[in-house]
mmCIF file of C-alpha atoms in Angstrom:
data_model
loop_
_atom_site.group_PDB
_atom_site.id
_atom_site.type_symbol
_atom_site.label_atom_id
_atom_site.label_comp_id
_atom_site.label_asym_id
_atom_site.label_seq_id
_atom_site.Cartn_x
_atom_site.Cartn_y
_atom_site.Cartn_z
ATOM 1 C CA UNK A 1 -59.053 60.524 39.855
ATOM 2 C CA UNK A 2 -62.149 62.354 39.503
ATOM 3 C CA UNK A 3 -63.236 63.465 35.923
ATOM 4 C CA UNK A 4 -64.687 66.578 34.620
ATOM 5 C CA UNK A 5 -68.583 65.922 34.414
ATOM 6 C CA UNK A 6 -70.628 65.749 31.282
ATOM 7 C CA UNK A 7 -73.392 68.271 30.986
ATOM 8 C CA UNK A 8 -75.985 66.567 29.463
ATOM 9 C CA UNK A 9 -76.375 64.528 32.991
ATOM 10 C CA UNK A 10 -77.117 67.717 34.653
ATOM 11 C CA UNK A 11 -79.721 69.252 32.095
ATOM 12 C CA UNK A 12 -82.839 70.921 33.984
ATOM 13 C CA UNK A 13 -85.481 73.049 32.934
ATOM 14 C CA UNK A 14 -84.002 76.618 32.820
ATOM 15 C CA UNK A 15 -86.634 78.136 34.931
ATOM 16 C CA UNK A 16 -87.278 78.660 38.379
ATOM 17 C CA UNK A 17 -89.513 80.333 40.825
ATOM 18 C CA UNK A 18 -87.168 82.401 43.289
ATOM 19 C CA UNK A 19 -90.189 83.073 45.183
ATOM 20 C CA UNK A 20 -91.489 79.580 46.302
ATOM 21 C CA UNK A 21 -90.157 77.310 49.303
ATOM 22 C CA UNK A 22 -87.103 75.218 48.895
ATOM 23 C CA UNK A 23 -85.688 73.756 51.123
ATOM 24 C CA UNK A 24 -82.060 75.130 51.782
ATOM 25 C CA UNK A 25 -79.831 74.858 54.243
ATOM 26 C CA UNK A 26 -78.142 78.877 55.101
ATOM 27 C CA UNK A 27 -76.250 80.161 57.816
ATOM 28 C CA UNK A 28 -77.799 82.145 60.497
ATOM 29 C CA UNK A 29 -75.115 85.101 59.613
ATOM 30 C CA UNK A 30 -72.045 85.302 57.048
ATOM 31 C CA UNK A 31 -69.908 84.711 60.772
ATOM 32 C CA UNK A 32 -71.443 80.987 60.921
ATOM 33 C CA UNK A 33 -70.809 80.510 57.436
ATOM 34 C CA UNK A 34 -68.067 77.730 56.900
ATOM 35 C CA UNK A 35 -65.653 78.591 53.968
ATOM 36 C CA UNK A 36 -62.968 76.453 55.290
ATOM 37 C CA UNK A 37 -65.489 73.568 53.447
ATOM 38 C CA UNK A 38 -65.657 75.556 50.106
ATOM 39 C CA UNK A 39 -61.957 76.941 50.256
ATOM 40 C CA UNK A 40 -59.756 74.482 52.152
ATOM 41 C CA UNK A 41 -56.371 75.871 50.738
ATOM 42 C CA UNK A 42 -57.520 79.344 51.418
ATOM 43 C CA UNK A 43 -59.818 79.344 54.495
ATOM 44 C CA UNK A 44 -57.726 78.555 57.884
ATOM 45 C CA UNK A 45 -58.778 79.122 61.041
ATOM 46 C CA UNK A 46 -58.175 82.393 62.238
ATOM 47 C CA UNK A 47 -57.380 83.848 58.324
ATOM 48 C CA UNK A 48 -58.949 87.139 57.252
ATOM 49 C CA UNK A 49 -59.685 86.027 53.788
ATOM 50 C CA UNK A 50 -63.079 86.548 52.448
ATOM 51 C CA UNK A 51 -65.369 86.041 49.247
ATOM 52 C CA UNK A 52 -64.934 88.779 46.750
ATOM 53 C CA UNK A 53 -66.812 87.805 43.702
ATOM 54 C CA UNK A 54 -70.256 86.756 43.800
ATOM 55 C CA UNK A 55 -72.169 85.426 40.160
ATOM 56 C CA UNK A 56 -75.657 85.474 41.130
ATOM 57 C CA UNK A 57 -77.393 82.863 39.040
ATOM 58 C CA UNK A 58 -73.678 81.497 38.384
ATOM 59 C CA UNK A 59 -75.638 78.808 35.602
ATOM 60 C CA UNK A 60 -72.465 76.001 34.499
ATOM 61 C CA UNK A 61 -69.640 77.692 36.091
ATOM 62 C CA UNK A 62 -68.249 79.306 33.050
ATOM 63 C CA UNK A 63 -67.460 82.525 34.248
ATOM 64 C CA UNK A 64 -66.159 81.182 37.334
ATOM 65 C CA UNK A 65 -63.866 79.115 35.523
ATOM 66 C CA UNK A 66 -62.852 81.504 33.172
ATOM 67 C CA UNK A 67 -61.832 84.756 36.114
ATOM 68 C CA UNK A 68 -60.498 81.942 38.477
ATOM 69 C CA UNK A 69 -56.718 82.344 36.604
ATOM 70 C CA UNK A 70 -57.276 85.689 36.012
ATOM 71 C CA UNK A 71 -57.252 86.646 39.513
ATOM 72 C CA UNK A 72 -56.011 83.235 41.317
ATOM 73 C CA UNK A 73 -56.043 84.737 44.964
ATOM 74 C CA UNK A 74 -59.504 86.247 45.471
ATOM 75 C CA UNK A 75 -62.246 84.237 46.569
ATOM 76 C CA UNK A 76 -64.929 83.231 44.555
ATOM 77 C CA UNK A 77 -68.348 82.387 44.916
ATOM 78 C CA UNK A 78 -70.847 80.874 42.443
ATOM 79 C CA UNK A 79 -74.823 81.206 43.457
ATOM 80 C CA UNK A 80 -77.399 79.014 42.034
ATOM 81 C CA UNK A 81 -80.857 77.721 42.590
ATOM 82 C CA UNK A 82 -81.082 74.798 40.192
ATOM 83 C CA UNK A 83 -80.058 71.363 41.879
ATOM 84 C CA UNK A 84 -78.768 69.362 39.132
ATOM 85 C CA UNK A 85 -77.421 72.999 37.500
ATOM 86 C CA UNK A 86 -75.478 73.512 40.905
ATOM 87 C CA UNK A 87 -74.535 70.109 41.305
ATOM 88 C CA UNK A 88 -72.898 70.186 37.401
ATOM 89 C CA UNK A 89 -70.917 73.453 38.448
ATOM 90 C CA UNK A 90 -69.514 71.761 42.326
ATOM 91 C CA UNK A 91 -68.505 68.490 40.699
ATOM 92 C CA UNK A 92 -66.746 70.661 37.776
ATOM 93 C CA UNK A 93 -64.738 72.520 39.917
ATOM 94 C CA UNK A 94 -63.526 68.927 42.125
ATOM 95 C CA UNK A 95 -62.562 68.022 38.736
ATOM 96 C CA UNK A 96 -60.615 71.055 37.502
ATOM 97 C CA UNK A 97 -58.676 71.165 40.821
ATOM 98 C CA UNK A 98 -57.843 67.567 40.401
ATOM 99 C CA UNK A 99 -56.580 67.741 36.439
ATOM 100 C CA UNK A 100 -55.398 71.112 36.291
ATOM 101 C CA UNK A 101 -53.255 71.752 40.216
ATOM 102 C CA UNK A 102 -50.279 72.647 37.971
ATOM 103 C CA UNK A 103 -52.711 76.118 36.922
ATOM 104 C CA UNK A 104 -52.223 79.343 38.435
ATOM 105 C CA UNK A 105 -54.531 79.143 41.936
ATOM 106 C CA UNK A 106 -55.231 75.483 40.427
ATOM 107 C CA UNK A 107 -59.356 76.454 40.862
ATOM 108 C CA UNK A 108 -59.051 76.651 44.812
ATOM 109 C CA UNK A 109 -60.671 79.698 44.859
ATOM 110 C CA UNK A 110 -63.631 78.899 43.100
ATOM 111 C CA UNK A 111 -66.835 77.157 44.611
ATOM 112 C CA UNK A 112 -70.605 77.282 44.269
ATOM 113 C CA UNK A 113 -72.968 77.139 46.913
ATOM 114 C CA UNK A 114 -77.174 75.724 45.961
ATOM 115 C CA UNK A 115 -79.204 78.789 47.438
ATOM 116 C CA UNK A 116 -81.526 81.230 46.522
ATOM 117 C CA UNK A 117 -79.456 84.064 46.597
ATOM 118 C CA UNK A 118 -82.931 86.465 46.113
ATOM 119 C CA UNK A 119 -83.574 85.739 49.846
ATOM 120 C CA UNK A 120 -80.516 84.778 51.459
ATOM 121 C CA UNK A 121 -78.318 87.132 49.954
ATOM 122 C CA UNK A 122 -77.063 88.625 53.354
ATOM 123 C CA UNK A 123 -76.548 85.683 55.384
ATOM 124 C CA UNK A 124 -73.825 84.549 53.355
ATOM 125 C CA UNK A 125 -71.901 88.201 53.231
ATOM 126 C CA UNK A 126 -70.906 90.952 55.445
ATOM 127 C CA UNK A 127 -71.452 94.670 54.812
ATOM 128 C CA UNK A 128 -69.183 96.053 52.483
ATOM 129 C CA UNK A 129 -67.899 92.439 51.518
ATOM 130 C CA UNK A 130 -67.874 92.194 48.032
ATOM 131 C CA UNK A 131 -65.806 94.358 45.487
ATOM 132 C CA UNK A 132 -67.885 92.705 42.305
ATOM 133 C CA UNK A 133 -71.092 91.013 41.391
ATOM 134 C CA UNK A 134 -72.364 89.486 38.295
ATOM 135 C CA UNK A 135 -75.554 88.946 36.547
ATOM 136 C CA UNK A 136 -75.280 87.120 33.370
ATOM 137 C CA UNK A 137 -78.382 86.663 31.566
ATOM 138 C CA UNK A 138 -80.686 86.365 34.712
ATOM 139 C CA UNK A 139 -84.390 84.719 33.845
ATOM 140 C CA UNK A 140 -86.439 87.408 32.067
ATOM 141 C CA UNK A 141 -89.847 86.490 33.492
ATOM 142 C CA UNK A 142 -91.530 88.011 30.768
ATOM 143 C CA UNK A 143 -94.648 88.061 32.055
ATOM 144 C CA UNK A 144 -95.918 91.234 34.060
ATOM 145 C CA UNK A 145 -96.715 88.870 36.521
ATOM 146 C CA UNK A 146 -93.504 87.677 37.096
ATOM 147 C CA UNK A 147 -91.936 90.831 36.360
ATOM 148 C CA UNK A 148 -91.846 90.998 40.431
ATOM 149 C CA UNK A 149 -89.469 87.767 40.169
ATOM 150 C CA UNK A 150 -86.479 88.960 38.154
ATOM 151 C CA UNK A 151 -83.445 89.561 40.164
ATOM 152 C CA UNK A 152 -83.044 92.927 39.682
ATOM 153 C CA UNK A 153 -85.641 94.795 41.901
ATOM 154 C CA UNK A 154 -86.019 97.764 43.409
ATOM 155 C CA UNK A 155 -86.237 95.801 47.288
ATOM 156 C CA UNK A 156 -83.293 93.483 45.885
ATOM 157 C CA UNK A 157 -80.955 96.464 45.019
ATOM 158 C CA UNK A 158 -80.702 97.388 48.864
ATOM 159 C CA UNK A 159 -79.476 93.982 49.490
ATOM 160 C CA UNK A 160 -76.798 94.668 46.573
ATOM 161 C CA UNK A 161 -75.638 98.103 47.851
ATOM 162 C CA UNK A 162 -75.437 96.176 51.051
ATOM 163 C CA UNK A 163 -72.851 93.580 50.825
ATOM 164 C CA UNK A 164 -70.968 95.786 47.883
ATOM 165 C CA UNK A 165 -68.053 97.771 49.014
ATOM 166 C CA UNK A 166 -68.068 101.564 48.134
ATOM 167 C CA UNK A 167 -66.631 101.573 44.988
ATOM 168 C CA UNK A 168 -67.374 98.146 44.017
ATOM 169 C CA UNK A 169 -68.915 96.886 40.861
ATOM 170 C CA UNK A 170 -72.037 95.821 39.452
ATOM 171 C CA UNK A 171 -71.821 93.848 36.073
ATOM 172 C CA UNK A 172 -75.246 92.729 33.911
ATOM 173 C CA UNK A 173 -75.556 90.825 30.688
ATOM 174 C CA UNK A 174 -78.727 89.826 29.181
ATOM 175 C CA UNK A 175 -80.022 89.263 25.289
ATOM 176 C CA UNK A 176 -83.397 90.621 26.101
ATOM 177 C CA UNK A 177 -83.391 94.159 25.958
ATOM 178 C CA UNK A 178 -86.658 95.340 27.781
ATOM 179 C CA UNK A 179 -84.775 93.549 30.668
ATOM 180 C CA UNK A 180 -81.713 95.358 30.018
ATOM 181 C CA UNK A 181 -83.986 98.592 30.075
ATOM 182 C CA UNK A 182 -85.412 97.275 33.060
ATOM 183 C CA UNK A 183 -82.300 96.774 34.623
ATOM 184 C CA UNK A 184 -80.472 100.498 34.015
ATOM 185 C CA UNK A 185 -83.883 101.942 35.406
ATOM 186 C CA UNK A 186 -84.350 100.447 38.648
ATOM 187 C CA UNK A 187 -80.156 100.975 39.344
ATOM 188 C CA UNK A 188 -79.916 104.147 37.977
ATOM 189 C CA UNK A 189 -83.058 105.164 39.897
ATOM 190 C CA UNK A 190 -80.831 103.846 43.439
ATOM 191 C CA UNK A 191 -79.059 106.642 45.256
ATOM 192 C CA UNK A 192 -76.553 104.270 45.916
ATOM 193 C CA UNK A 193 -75.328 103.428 42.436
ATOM 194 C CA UNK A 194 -73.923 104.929 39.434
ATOM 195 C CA UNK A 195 -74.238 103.695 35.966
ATOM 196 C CA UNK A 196 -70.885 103.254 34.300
ATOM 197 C CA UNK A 197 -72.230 103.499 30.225
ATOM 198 C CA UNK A 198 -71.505 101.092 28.002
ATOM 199 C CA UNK A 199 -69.397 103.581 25.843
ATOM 200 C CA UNK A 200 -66.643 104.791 28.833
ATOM 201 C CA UNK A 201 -65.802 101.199 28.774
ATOM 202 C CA UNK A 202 -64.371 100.953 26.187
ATOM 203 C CA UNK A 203 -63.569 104.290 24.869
ATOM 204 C CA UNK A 204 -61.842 105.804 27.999
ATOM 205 C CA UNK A 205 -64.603 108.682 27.898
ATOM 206 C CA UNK A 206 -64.872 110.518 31.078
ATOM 207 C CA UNK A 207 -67.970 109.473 32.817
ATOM 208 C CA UNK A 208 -71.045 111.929 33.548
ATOM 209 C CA UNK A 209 -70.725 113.826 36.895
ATOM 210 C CA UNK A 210 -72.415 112.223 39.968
ATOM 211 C CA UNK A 211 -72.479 113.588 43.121
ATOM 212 C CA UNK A 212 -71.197 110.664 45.339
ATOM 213 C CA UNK A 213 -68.206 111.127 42.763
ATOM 214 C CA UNK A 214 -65.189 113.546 43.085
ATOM 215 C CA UNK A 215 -63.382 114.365 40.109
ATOM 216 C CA UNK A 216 -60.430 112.118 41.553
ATOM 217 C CA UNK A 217 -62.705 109.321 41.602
ATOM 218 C CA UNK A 218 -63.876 109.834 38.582
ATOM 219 C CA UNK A 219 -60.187 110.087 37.200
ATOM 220 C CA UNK A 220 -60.016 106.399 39.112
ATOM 221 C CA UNK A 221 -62.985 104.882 37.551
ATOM 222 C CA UNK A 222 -62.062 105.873 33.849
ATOM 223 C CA UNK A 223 -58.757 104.237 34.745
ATOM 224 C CA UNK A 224 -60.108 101.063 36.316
ATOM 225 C CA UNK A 225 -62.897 100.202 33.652
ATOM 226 C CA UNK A 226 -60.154 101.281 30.568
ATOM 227 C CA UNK A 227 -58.163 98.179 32.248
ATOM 228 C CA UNK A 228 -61.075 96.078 33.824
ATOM 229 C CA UNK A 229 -60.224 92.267 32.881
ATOM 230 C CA UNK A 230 -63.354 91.300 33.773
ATOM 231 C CA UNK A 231 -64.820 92.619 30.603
ATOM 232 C CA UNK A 232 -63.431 90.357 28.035
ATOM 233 C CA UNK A 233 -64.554 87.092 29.470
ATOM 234 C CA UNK A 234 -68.516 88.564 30.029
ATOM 235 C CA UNK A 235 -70.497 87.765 26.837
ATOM 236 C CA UNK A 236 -69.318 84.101 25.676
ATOM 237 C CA UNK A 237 -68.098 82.401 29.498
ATOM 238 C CA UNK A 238 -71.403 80.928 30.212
ATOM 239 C CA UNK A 239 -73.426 78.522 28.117
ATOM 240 C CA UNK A 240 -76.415 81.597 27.865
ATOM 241 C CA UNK A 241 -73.524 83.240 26.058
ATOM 242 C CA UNK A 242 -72.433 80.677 23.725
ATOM 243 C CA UNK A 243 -76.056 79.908 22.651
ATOM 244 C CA UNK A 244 -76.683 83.782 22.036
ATOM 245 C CA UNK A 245 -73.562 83.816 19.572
ATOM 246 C CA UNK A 246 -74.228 81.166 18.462
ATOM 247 C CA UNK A 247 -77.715 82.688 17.059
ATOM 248 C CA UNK A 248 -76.035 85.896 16.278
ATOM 249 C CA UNK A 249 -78.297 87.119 18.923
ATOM 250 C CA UNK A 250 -77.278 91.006 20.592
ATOM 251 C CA UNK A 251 -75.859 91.182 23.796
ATOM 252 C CA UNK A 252 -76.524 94.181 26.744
ATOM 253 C CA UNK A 253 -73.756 95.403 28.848
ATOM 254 C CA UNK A 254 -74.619 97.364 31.823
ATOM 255 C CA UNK A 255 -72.258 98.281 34.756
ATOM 256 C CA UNK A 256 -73.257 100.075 38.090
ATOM 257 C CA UNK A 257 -70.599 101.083 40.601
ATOM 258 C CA UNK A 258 -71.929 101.159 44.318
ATOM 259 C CA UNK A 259 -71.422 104.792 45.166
ATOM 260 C CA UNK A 260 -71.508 106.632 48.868
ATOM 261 C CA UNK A 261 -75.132 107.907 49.792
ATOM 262 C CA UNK A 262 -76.633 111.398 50.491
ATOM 263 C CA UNK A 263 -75.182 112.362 53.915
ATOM 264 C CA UNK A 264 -77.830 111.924 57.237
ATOM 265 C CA UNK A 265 -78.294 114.444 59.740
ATOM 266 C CA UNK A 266 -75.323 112.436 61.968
ATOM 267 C CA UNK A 267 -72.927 113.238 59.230
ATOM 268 C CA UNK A 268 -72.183 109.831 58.034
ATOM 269 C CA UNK A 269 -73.735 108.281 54.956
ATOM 270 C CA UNK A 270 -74.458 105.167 53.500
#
């Protein structure tokens, strides 16, 4: 029976540079893609089922493990660069559906995939695929230098608006708050995204007025985040978390909703 895997065999330095070679193996397009591999309970042939979630930078698995009960029949799909980090999170999961099949989706619709999601992003995922994506504490790259590194960029955010379904969601966590600033400012800046404040998440204010946003939408958004599940399990799922409480450290919350664009000359938009 296999066992749940110690951490401290999968330790690695927790930097990396998104921008040199490694050497990955990526489908051609999300179509050649084999999910049946990741999700064998899930993926048949012929089934319409797709990935939902993606955590970018998905670190140990925490927040994968912690959403996979909460919402047992969507698809799942963890995203990191770091070998040993990656390996840690696949062998977790081969352990958790082993020990725990008598759990609610039993972790079948989990997985994690060793990629570089900065440059490969679309091959994995259709237009319009995914209804959230997470960033929990992504690498600062404090350096100016490096500043050109950090996941959230204006280039990048294209990608994003890409594979994220109108109306899907955004979510960002970080204990460094020039990146946090960093962050709001290049999505805010995107036609293609709205930020959701920090504030109408938990209060049930109404958010400000965008145009890609009707006031029924708006009514539908202040429902949705009053009720979002997702929220709860942000801040202390991954081990980034954990060490920030640990050091009483602050935490920044930032969500974006992927919005409909300015309309083209053809009519259609974005």
């Amino acid at each position: 029976m296999p066992k749940l895997p110690q951490k401290k065999y999968y330790r690695q330095r927790a930097h990396s540079n998104p921008i040199a070679d490694h050497n990955f193996d990526y489908p051609i397009c999300p179509s050649e893609m084999d999910w049946n591999a990741l999700y064998p309970t899930h993926w048949q042939e012929g089934s319409d089922k797709k990935v939902e979630f993606a955590d970018i930078g998905c670190g140990y698995g925490g927040l994968l493990v912690s959403l996979a009960q909460l919402f047992p029949e969507t698809l799942m799909l963890g995203m990191e660069i770091r070998v040993k980090v990656s390996d840690f999170v696949i062998d977790r999961i081969k352990g958790l559906r082993e020990e725990k099949k008598d759990r609610p989706g039993g972790y079948q619709n989990i997985a994690c995939i060793r990629t570089n999601a900065m440059k490969y992003l679309p091959n994995y995922f259709e237009k319009g695929q995914l209804s959230k994506m997470f960033f929990l504490f992504p690498d600062p790259h404090f350096k100016r230098a490096k500043h050109k590194w950090r996941i959230i960029n204006s280039s990048l955010l294209a990608e994003y608006a890409y594979v994220l379904r109108q109306g899907g969601l955004v979510y960002t966590v970080t204990d460094v708050k020039d990146l946090h600033e960093w962050m709001v400012h290049h999505f805010t800046k995107h036609p293609l995204f709205v930020h959701v404040k920090e504030d109408e998440l938990h209060s049930g204010n109404r958010p400000p007025f965008h145009p890609a946003l009707t006031p029924a939408s708006l009514m539908s958004l202040e429902a949705e985040m009053a009720e979002d599940r997702v929220l709860d399990h942000l801040f202390d799922s991954s081990e980034e978390g954990q060490k920030v409480s640990r050091n009483s450290g602050d935490k920044f919350l930032a969500v974006f909703r992927r919005v409909c664009g300015p309309t083209q000359g053809n009519g259609t938009t974005e």
